[in-house]
XYZ file of C-alpha atoms in Angstrom:
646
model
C 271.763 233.504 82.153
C 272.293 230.521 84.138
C 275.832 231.326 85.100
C 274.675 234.497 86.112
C 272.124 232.965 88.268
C 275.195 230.625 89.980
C 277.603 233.432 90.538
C 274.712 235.320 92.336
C 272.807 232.435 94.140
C 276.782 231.870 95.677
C 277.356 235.652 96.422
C 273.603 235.631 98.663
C 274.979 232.355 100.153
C 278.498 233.814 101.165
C 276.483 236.875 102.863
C 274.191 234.428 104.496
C 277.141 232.633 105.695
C 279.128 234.896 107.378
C 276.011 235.462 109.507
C 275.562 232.118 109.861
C 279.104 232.010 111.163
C 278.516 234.697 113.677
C 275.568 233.275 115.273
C 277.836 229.770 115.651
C 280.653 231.366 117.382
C 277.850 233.453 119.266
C 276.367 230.438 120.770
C 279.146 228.297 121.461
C 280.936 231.587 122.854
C 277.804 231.759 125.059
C 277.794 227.741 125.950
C 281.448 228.048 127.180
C 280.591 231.357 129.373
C 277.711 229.273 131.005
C 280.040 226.113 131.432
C 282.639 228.002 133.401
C 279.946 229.537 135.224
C 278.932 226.175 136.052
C 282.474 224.971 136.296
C 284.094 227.705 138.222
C 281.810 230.724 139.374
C 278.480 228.592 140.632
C 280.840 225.111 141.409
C 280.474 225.364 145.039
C 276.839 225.925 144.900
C 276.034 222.827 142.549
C 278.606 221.063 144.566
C 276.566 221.535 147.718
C 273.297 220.638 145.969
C 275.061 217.199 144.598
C 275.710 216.396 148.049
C 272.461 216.655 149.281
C 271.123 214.702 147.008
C 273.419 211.975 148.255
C 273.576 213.027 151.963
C 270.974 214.277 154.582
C 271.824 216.497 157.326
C 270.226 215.379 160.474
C 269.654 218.319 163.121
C 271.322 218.234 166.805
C 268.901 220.343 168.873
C 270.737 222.327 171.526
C 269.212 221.835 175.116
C 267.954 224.673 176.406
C 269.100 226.751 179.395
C 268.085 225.851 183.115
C 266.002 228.635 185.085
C 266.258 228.070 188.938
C 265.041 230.356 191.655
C 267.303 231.873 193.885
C 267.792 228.853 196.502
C 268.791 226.607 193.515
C 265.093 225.230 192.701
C 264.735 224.221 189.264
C 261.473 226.292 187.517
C 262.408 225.315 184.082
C 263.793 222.466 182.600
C 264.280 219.930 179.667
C 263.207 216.694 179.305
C 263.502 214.232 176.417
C 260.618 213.897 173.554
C 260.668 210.801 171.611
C 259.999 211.729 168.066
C 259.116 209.311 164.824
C 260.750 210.678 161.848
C 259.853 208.745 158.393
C 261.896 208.335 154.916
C 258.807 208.026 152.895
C 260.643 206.454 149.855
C 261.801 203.474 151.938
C 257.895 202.675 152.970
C 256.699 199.549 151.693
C 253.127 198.122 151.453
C 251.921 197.631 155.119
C 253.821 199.842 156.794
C 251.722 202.773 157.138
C 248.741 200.519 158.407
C 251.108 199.037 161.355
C 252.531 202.281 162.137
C 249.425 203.653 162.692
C 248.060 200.759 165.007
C 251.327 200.827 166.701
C 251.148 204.569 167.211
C 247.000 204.321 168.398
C 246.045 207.080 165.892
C 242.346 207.607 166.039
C 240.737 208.085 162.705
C 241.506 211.299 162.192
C 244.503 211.381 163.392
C 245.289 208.354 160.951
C 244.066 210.789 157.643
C 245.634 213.675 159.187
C 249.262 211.649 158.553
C 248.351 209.830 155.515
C 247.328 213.387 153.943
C 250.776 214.871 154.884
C 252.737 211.493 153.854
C 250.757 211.451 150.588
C 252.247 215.743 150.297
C 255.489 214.852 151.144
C 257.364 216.212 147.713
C 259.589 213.944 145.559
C 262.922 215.643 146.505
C 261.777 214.885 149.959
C 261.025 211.560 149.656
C 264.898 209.776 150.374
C 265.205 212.800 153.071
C 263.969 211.866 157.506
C 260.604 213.981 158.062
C 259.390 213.918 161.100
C 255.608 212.743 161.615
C 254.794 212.157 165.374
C 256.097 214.693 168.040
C 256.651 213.425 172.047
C 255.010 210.325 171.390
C 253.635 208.280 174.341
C 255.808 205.826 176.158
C 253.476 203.048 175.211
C 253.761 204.006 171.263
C 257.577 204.044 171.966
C 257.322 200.913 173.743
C 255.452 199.189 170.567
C 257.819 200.645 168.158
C 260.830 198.767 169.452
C 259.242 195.772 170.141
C 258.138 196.101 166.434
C 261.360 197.376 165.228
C 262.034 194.385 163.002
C 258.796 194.020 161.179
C 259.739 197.458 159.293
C 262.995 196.347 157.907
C 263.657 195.385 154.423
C 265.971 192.431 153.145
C 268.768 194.648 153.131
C 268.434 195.572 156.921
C 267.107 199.201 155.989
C 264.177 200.776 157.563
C 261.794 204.026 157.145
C 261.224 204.356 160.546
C 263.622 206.489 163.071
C 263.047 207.539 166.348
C 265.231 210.612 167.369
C 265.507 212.015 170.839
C 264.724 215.819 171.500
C 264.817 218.067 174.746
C 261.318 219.430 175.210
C 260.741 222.351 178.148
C 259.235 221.363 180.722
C 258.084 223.489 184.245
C 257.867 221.617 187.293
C 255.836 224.153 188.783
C 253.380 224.098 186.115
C 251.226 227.204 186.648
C 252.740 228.780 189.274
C 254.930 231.734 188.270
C 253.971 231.445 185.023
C 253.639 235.042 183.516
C 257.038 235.947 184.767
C 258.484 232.555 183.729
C 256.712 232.457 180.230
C 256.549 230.241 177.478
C 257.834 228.383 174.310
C 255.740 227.623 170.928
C 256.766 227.134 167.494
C 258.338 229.639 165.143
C 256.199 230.733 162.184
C 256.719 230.726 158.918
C 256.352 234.591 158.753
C 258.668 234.991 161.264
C 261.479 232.694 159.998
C 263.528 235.531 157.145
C 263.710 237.823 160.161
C 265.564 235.149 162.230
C 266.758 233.057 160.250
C 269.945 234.891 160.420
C 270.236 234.108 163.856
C 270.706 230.722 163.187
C 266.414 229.765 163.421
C 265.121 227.075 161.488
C 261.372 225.959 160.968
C 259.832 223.843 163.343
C 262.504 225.943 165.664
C 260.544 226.618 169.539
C 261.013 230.586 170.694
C 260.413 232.191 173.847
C 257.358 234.567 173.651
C 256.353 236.030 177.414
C 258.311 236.322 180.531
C 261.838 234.821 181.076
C 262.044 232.893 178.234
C 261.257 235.630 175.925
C 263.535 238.139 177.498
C 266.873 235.849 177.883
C 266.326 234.093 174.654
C 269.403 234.986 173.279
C 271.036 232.835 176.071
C 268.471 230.608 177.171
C 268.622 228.703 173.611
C 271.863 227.698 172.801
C 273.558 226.933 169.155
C 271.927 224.065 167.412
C 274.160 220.958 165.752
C 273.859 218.334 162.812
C 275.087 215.373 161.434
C 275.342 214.482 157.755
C 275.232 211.133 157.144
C 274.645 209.005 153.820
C 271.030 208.657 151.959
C 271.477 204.902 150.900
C 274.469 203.257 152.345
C 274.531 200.942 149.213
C 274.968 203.797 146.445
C 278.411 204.052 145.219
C 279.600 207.628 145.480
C 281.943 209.845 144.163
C 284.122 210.654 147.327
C 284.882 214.186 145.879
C 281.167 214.724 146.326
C 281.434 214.158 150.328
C 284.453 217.070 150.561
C 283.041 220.690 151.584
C 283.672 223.010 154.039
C 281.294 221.237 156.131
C 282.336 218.529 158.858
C 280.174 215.984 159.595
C 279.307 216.545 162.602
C 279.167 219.886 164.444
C 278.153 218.997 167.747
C 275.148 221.398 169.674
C 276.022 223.730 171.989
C 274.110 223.877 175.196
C 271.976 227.617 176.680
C 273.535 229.140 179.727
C 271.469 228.925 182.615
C 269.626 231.644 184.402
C 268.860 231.707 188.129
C 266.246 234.329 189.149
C 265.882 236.546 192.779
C 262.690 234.506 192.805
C 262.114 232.587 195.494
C 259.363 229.809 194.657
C 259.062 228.375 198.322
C 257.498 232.328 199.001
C 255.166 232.004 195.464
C 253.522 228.802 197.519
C 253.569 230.643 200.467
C 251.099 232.964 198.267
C 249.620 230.705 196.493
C 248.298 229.171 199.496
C 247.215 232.346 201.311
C 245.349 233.209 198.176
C 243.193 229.938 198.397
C 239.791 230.849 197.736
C 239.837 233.924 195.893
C 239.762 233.720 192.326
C 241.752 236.725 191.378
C 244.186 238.836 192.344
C 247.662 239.369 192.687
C 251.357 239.993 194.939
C 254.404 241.221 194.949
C 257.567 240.705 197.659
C 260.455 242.710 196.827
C 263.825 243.235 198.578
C 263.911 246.713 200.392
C 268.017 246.627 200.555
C 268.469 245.836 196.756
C 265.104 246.005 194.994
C 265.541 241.962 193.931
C 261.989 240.081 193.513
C 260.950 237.439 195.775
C 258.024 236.655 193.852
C 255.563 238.105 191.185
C 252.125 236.311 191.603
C 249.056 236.651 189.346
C 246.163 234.474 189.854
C 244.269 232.775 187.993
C 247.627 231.477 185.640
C 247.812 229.219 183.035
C 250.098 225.871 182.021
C 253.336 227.056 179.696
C 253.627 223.777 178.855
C 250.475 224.077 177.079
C 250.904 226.537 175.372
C 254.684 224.686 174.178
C 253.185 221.536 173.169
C 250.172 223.591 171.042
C 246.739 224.664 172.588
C 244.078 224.226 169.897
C 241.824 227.076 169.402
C 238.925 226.419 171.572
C 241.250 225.801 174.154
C 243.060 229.076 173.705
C 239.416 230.718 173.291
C 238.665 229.140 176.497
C 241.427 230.568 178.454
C 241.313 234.606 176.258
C 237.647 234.808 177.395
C 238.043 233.850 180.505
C 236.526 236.531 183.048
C 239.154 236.245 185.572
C 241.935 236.977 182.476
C 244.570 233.835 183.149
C 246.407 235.294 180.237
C 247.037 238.767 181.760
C 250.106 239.464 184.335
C 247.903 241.527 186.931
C 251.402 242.227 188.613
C 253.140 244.116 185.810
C 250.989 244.769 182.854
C 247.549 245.505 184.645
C 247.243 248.936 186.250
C 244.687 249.914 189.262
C 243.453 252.865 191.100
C 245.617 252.646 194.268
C 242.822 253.803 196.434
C 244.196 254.130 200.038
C 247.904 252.939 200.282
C 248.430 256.245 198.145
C 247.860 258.190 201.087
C 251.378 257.778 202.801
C 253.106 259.635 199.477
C 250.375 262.366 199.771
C 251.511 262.939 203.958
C 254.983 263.017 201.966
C 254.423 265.214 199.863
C 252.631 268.005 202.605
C 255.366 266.948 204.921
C 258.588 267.775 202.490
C 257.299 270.811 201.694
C 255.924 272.065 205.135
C 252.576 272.556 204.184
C 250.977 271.028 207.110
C 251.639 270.710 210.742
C 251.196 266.706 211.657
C 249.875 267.436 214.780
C 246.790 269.783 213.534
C 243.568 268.092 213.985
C 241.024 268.024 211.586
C 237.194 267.060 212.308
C 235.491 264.056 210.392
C 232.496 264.509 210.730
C 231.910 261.898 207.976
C 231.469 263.887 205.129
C 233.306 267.117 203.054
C 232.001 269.757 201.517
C 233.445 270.920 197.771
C 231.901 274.261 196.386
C 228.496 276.490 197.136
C 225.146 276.132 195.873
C 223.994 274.197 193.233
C 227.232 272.786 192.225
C 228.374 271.776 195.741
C 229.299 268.376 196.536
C 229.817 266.049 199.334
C 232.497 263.297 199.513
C 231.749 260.981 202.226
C 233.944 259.397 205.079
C 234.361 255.767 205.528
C 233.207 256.617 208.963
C 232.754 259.497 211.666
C 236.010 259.927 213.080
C 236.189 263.009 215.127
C 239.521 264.886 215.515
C 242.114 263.245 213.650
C 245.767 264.434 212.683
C 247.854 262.851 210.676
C 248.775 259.920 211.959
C 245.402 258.967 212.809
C 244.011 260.082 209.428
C 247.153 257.624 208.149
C 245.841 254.475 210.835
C 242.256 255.020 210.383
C 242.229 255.749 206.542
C 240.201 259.179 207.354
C 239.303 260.414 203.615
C 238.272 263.599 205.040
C 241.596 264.548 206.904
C 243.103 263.785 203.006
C 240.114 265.322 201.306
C 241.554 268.852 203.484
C 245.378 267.741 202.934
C 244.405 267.795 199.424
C 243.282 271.535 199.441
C 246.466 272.797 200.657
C 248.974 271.249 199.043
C 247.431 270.839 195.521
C 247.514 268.207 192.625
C 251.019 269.007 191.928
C 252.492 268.925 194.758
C 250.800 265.331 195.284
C 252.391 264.133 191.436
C 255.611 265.426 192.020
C 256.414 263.144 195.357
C 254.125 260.058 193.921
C 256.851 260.109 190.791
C 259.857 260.747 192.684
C 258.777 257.476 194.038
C 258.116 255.922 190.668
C 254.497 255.774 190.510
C 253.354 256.670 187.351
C 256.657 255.500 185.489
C 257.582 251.812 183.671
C 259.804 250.388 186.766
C 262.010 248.083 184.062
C 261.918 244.905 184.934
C 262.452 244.126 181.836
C 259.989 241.230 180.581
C 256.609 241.157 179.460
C 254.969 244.254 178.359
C 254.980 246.619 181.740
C 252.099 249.247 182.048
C 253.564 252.792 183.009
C 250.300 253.586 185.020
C 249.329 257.221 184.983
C 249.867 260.290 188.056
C 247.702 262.972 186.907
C 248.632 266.626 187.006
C 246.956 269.957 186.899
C 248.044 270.606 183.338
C 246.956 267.512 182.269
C 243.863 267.956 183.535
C 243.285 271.356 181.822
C 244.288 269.956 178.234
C 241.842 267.074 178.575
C 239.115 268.518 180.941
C 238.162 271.336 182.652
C 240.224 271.334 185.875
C 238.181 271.368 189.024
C 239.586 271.624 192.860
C 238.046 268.239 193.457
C 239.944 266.521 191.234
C 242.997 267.048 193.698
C 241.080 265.300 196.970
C 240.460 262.262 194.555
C 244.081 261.739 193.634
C 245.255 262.514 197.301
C 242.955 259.166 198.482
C 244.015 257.184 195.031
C 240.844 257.447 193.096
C 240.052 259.241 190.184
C 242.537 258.896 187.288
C 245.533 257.763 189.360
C 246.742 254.409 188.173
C 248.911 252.188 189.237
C 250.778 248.915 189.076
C 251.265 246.497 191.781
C 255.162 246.287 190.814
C 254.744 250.554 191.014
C 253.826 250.427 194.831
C 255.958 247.603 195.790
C 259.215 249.445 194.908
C 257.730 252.678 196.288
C 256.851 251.068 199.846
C 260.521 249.662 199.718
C 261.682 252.861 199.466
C 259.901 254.321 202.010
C 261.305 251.063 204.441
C 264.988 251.685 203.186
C 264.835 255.612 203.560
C 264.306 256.949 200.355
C 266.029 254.301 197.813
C 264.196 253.891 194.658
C 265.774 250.975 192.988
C 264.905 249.192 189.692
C 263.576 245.839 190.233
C 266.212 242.533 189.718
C 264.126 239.503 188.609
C 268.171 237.727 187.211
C 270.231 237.345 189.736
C 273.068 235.662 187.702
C 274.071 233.743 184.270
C 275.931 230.446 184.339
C 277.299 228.224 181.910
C 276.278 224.361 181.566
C 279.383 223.486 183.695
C 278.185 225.603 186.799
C 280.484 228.282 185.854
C 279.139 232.290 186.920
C 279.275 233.980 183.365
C 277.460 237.298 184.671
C 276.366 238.311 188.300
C 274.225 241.389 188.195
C 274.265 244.388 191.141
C 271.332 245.953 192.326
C 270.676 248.728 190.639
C 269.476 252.463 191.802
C 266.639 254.546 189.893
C 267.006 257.543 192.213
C 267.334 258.495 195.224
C 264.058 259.917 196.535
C 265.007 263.692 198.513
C 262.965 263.471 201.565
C 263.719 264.265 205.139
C 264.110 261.237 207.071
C 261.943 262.612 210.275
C 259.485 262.862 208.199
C 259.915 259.203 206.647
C 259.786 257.724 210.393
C 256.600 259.543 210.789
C 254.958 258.097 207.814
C 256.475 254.203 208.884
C 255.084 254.839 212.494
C 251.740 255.059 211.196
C 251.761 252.490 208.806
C 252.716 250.312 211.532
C 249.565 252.068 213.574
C 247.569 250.795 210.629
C 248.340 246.854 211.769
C 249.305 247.539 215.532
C 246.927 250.660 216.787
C 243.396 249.348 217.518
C 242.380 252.048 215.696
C 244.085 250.806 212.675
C 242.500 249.543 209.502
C 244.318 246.478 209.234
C 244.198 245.877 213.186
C 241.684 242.953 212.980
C 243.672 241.305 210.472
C 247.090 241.016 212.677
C 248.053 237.718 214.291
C 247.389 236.845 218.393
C 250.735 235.393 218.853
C 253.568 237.428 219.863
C 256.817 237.027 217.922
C 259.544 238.802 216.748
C 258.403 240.807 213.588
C 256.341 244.083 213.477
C 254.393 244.718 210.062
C 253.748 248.259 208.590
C 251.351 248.680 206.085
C 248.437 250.701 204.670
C 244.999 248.869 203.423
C 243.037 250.138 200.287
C 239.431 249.744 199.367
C 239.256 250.672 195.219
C 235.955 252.244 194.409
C 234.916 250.842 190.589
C 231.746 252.152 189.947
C 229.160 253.592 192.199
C 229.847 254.049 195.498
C 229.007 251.105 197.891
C 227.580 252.278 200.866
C 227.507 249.077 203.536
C 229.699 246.076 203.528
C 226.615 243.813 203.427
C 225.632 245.669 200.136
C 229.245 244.920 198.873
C 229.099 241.243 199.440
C 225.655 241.387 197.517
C 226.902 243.425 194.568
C 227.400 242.167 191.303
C 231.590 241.099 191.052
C 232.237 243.811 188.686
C 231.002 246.196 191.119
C 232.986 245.435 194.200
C 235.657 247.315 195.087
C 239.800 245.649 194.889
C 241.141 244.962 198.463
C 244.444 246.497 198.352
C 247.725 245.795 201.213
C 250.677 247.139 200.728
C 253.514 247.591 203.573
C 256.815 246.169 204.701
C 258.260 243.889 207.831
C 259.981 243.870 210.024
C 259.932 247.569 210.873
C 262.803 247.790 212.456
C 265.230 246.004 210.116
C 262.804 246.124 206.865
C 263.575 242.926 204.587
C 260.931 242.659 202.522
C 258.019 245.408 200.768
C 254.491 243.252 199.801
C 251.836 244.267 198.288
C 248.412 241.973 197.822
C 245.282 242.981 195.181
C 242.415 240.984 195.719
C 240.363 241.763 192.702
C 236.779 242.759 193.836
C 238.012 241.281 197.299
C 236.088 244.430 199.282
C 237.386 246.214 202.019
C 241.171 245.626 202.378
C 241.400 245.802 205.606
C 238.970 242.290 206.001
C 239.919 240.546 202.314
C 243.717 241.624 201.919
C 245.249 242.344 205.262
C 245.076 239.130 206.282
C 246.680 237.766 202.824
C 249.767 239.913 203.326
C 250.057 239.243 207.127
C 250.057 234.904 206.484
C 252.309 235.310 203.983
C 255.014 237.161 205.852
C 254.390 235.163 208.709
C 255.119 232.259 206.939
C 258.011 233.872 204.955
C 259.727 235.280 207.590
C 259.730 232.588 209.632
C 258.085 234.447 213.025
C 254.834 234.647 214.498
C 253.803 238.386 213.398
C 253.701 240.408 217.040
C 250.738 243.135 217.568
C 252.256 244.125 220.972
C 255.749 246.026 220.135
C 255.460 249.747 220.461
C 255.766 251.371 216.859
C 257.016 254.466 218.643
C 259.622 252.061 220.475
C 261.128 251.081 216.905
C 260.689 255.122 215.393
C 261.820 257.788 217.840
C 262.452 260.197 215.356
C 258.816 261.294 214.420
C 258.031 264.823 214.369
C 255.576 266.023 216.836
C 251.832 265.339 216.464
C 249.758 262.846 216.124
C 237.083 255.421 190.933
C 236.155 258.695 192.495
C 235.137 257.400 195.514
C 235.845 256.669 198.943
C 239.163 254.576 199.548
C 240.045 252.868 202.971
């Protein structure tokens, strides 16, 4: 029995074995698979983590691009930050205390950086952090003259301060929407960009210039690798890689702008006293911007270095709107300086003869009986044709225009001019404004005849942006040119060298007779020149060389205003926008402007005289009142909110 039991206690062990066997060879089988994944397949990776953990890789920040106006004035630069990195594991008992009276932290400030020096990981710890960003010149003062109390016996120190470009705008505010600004990357943001070669901590454009011509503005970042502990013996192979040691940074092109920033003063200083509004000065031979102006503005370098929240609440609730671009992304009705694209449109299609007189008697009359209303004038001004009803701002001579040649009639030549439409300047986020039509009206309301007479005089739902008219008086000055507004006039490298120029560029051309485009620029420069004219108290007493054209606007918000004296007492809200738009000279047109004073009042009094200082001062010339606009046009055919515009 018990050799029995033997032979089959050996026979279970023999089975037992074999599996025993299997599950060896399985797990040594499965050992050598891992070590030549280690070994071969994931070397490189392991490789690369070995040698961080003896190296660090310090980053080389590119500096970024230059943006100068068009005479060569810098707007945007760089200029160096001093910033305190730390190696937390070479800290030693009484160095955080002198740091921090070096440095002048308050006490939060001090348990603000103990908090994130007590977080700092222990992977992190032999690795350069930096702690203080653009510190003081007095700090950076201290910290050399202190340099020596932080070193230990073997000459080592936790303490480095590293030199970084930082942006800086020498105009500060002025110019700032179009210029834009910098802040920090988020975290959120980083796995979409981080193919592009972003880091954390990395500073991106976000409005204007610096948004748009990021991609060239930044440049290519470098680093240095460099030992953790110069006193640790190790392994050369660990310091061989594909990696150099240093890859040096590689500086943003340079962008120079159409801008002219000696004209944005010129503004700036006509606009003294009024706490809101807006201009624009465009080229009429090539569409290039002179200068986009939004008051109030705000500091970009703010906004770089980090605005804290009730500063940023501060400047969002703002009732003037600092952070809004009133030039591009704002729209407004028009009001008056529509009018010259409605005596366009009944012009092109012969719809009205220019020299047919129609009575103002101060007020219209729209339907019978109960239903009937009554428009009113800005004034009583008798018989007026065309050209008077263009100088003297005559809603009724419109209010009949209007009749005649329809809502679509008055669309179709205020888009051929580009109202209505996104112009594509290209930064920021541009408003397309609105140009309402007859259809439109019937899809979303009931269409009514006197919805026409309040888009001929730029009320009702026409909208517009200041960039919008700007282009379109240009137009009108060059003859019928359209072109797309150039705020880049040309890229450069670091080394002065012209990478790209950039041509003007043509949206359309607009198809209208040129007689009747004389007509329209004779009285426009009635408007400034006639005594009649709108704008006429506004003009300058001393003869020069330069003849303005223009057309003021008055922008009805709410109610209608009846007396000027019950405009200046009106709640802000309530008054109306001063609007100017025009062009100069009028025989050789340079430059289109338009000016919004925002709840200015009558444009005429509020932003006539804005437009005329500026291109007084601009153009170099006292503005003259005494040239004959007929002299300068001798190809005139013959003739002379839902409110009222002027």
């Amino acid at each position: 029995m018990s050799l029995l039991s033997v032979r089959r206690e050996v026979g279970e062990f023999r089975k037992r074995y074999k599996w025993m066997a299997g599950f060896v060879v399985l797990v040594f089988t499965a050992l050598v698979a891992r070590m030549m994944d280690l070994q071969v397949v994931e070397h490189a990776h392991y490789a690369e983590i070995a040698r961080e953990n003896v190296t660090k890789t310090l980053p080389l920040l590119a500096t970024r691009g230059i943006v100068r106006d068009r005479a060569g004035r810098v707007i945007v630069t760089n200029r160096p930050s001093y910033d305190v990195y730390l190696t937390p594991s070479r800290i030693r008992d009484g160095d955080v205390e002198r740091l921090e009276t070096l440095m002048g932290l308050s006490e939060d400030a001090r348990a603000r950086f103990e908090q994130r020096l007590s977080e700092v990981p222990e992977r992190r710890q032999t690795h350069q952090i930096r702690f203080f960003t653009d510190v003081s010149r007095e700090a950076l003062a201290a910290l050399e003259t202190h340099e020596q109390d932080f070193m230990d016996d073997r000459g080592h120190t936790p303490l480095d301060v590293v030199v970084a470009p930082v942006r800086t705008y020498p105009f500060r505010s002025l110019g700032a929407h179009a210029i834009g600004y910098l802040n920090e990357l988020r975290p959120e943001e980083l796995a979409e960009l981080r193919g592009a070669g972003y880091h954390l901590g990395d500073l991106v454009g976000r409005t204007g210039i610096e948004r748009a011509w990021e991609s060239l503005l930044r440049g290519r970042r470098g680093y240095r690798r460099v030992l953790v502990d110069e006193d640790v013996e190790i392994d050369p192979a660990l310091l061989e890689g594909d990696r150099p040691e240093l890859v040096e940074p590689v500086p943003g092109r340079d962008v120079t702008l159409t801008v002219d920033m000696e004209l944005m003063r010129i503004i700036e200083r006509a606009f003294r006293g009024r706490a809101s509004g807006a201009a624009v000065v465009v080229d009429v031979r090539t569409g290039a911007v002179r200068a986009l102006f939004s008051k109030p503005s705000y500091d970009p370098e703010a906004f770089t270095s980090g605005l804290s929240r009730e500063e940023y609440a501060d400047l969002r609730d703002d009732p003037f709107r600092p952070l809004i671009d009133k030039t591009i992304y704002d729209t407004y009705f028009p009001a008056s300086t529509f009018k010259p694209f409605a005596a366009l449109a009944a012009l092109q299609d012969g719809l009205i003869d220019p020299g047919e007189r129609v009575t103002c008697t101060g007020e219209y009359s729209i339907g019978t009986g109960a239903g009937a209303r009554h428009p009113r004038c800005t004034g009583v001004h008798g018989d007026v044709d065309m050209r008077l009803g263009l100088v003297q701002s005559c809603n009724i001579y419109f209010y009949h225009l209007a009749e005649v040649v329809g809502i679509d009639r008055l669309a179709r030549m205020a888009q051929d001019f580009g109202l209505g439409r996104r112009c594509g300047i290209g930064i920021n986020s541009e408003a397309s404004g609105f140009i309402p039509t007859r259809e439109w009206y019937e899809s979303h309301h009931a269409w009514q005849g006197g919805l026409a007479l309040n888009t001929a005089i730029g009320q009702g739902d026409t909208r517009v942006t200041l960039m919008q008219l700007a282009m379109a008086y240009a137009a009108i000055a060059n003859g019928g040119t359209l072109y797309v507004p150039q705020l880049v006039q040309e890229v450069r490298a670091p080394d002065g060298t012209i990478v790209e120029a950039f041509a003007p560029r043509v949206r359309r051309r607009v198809h209208v007779d040129p007689s009747h485009l004389a007509y329209v620029i004779d009285a426009l420069s009635g408007v400034v020149n006639d005594e009649r004219g709108t704008a006429h108290e506004a003009r300058l007493d001393h003869p020069g060389d330069v003849v303005i054209a223009g057309k003021t606007g008055t922008a009805q918000l709410g109610g209608r205003i009846r007396s000027e004296d019950e405009a200046s007492r009106a709640a802000y809200e309530r008054r109306a926008h001063a609007w100017f738009a025009g062009f100069a000279p009028v025989g050789d047109p340079e430059v289109a402007i338009v000016v919004l004073v925002e709840h200015g009042g009558s444009g005429g009094r509020f932003a006539a005289p804005i437009a005329i200082q500026i291109l007084q001062e601009y153009l170099g010339n006292d503005v003259t009142v005494t040239a004959s606009a007929a002299d300068v046009l001798s190809h005139a055919p013959s003739g002379g909110g839902r409110g009222h515009a002027r």
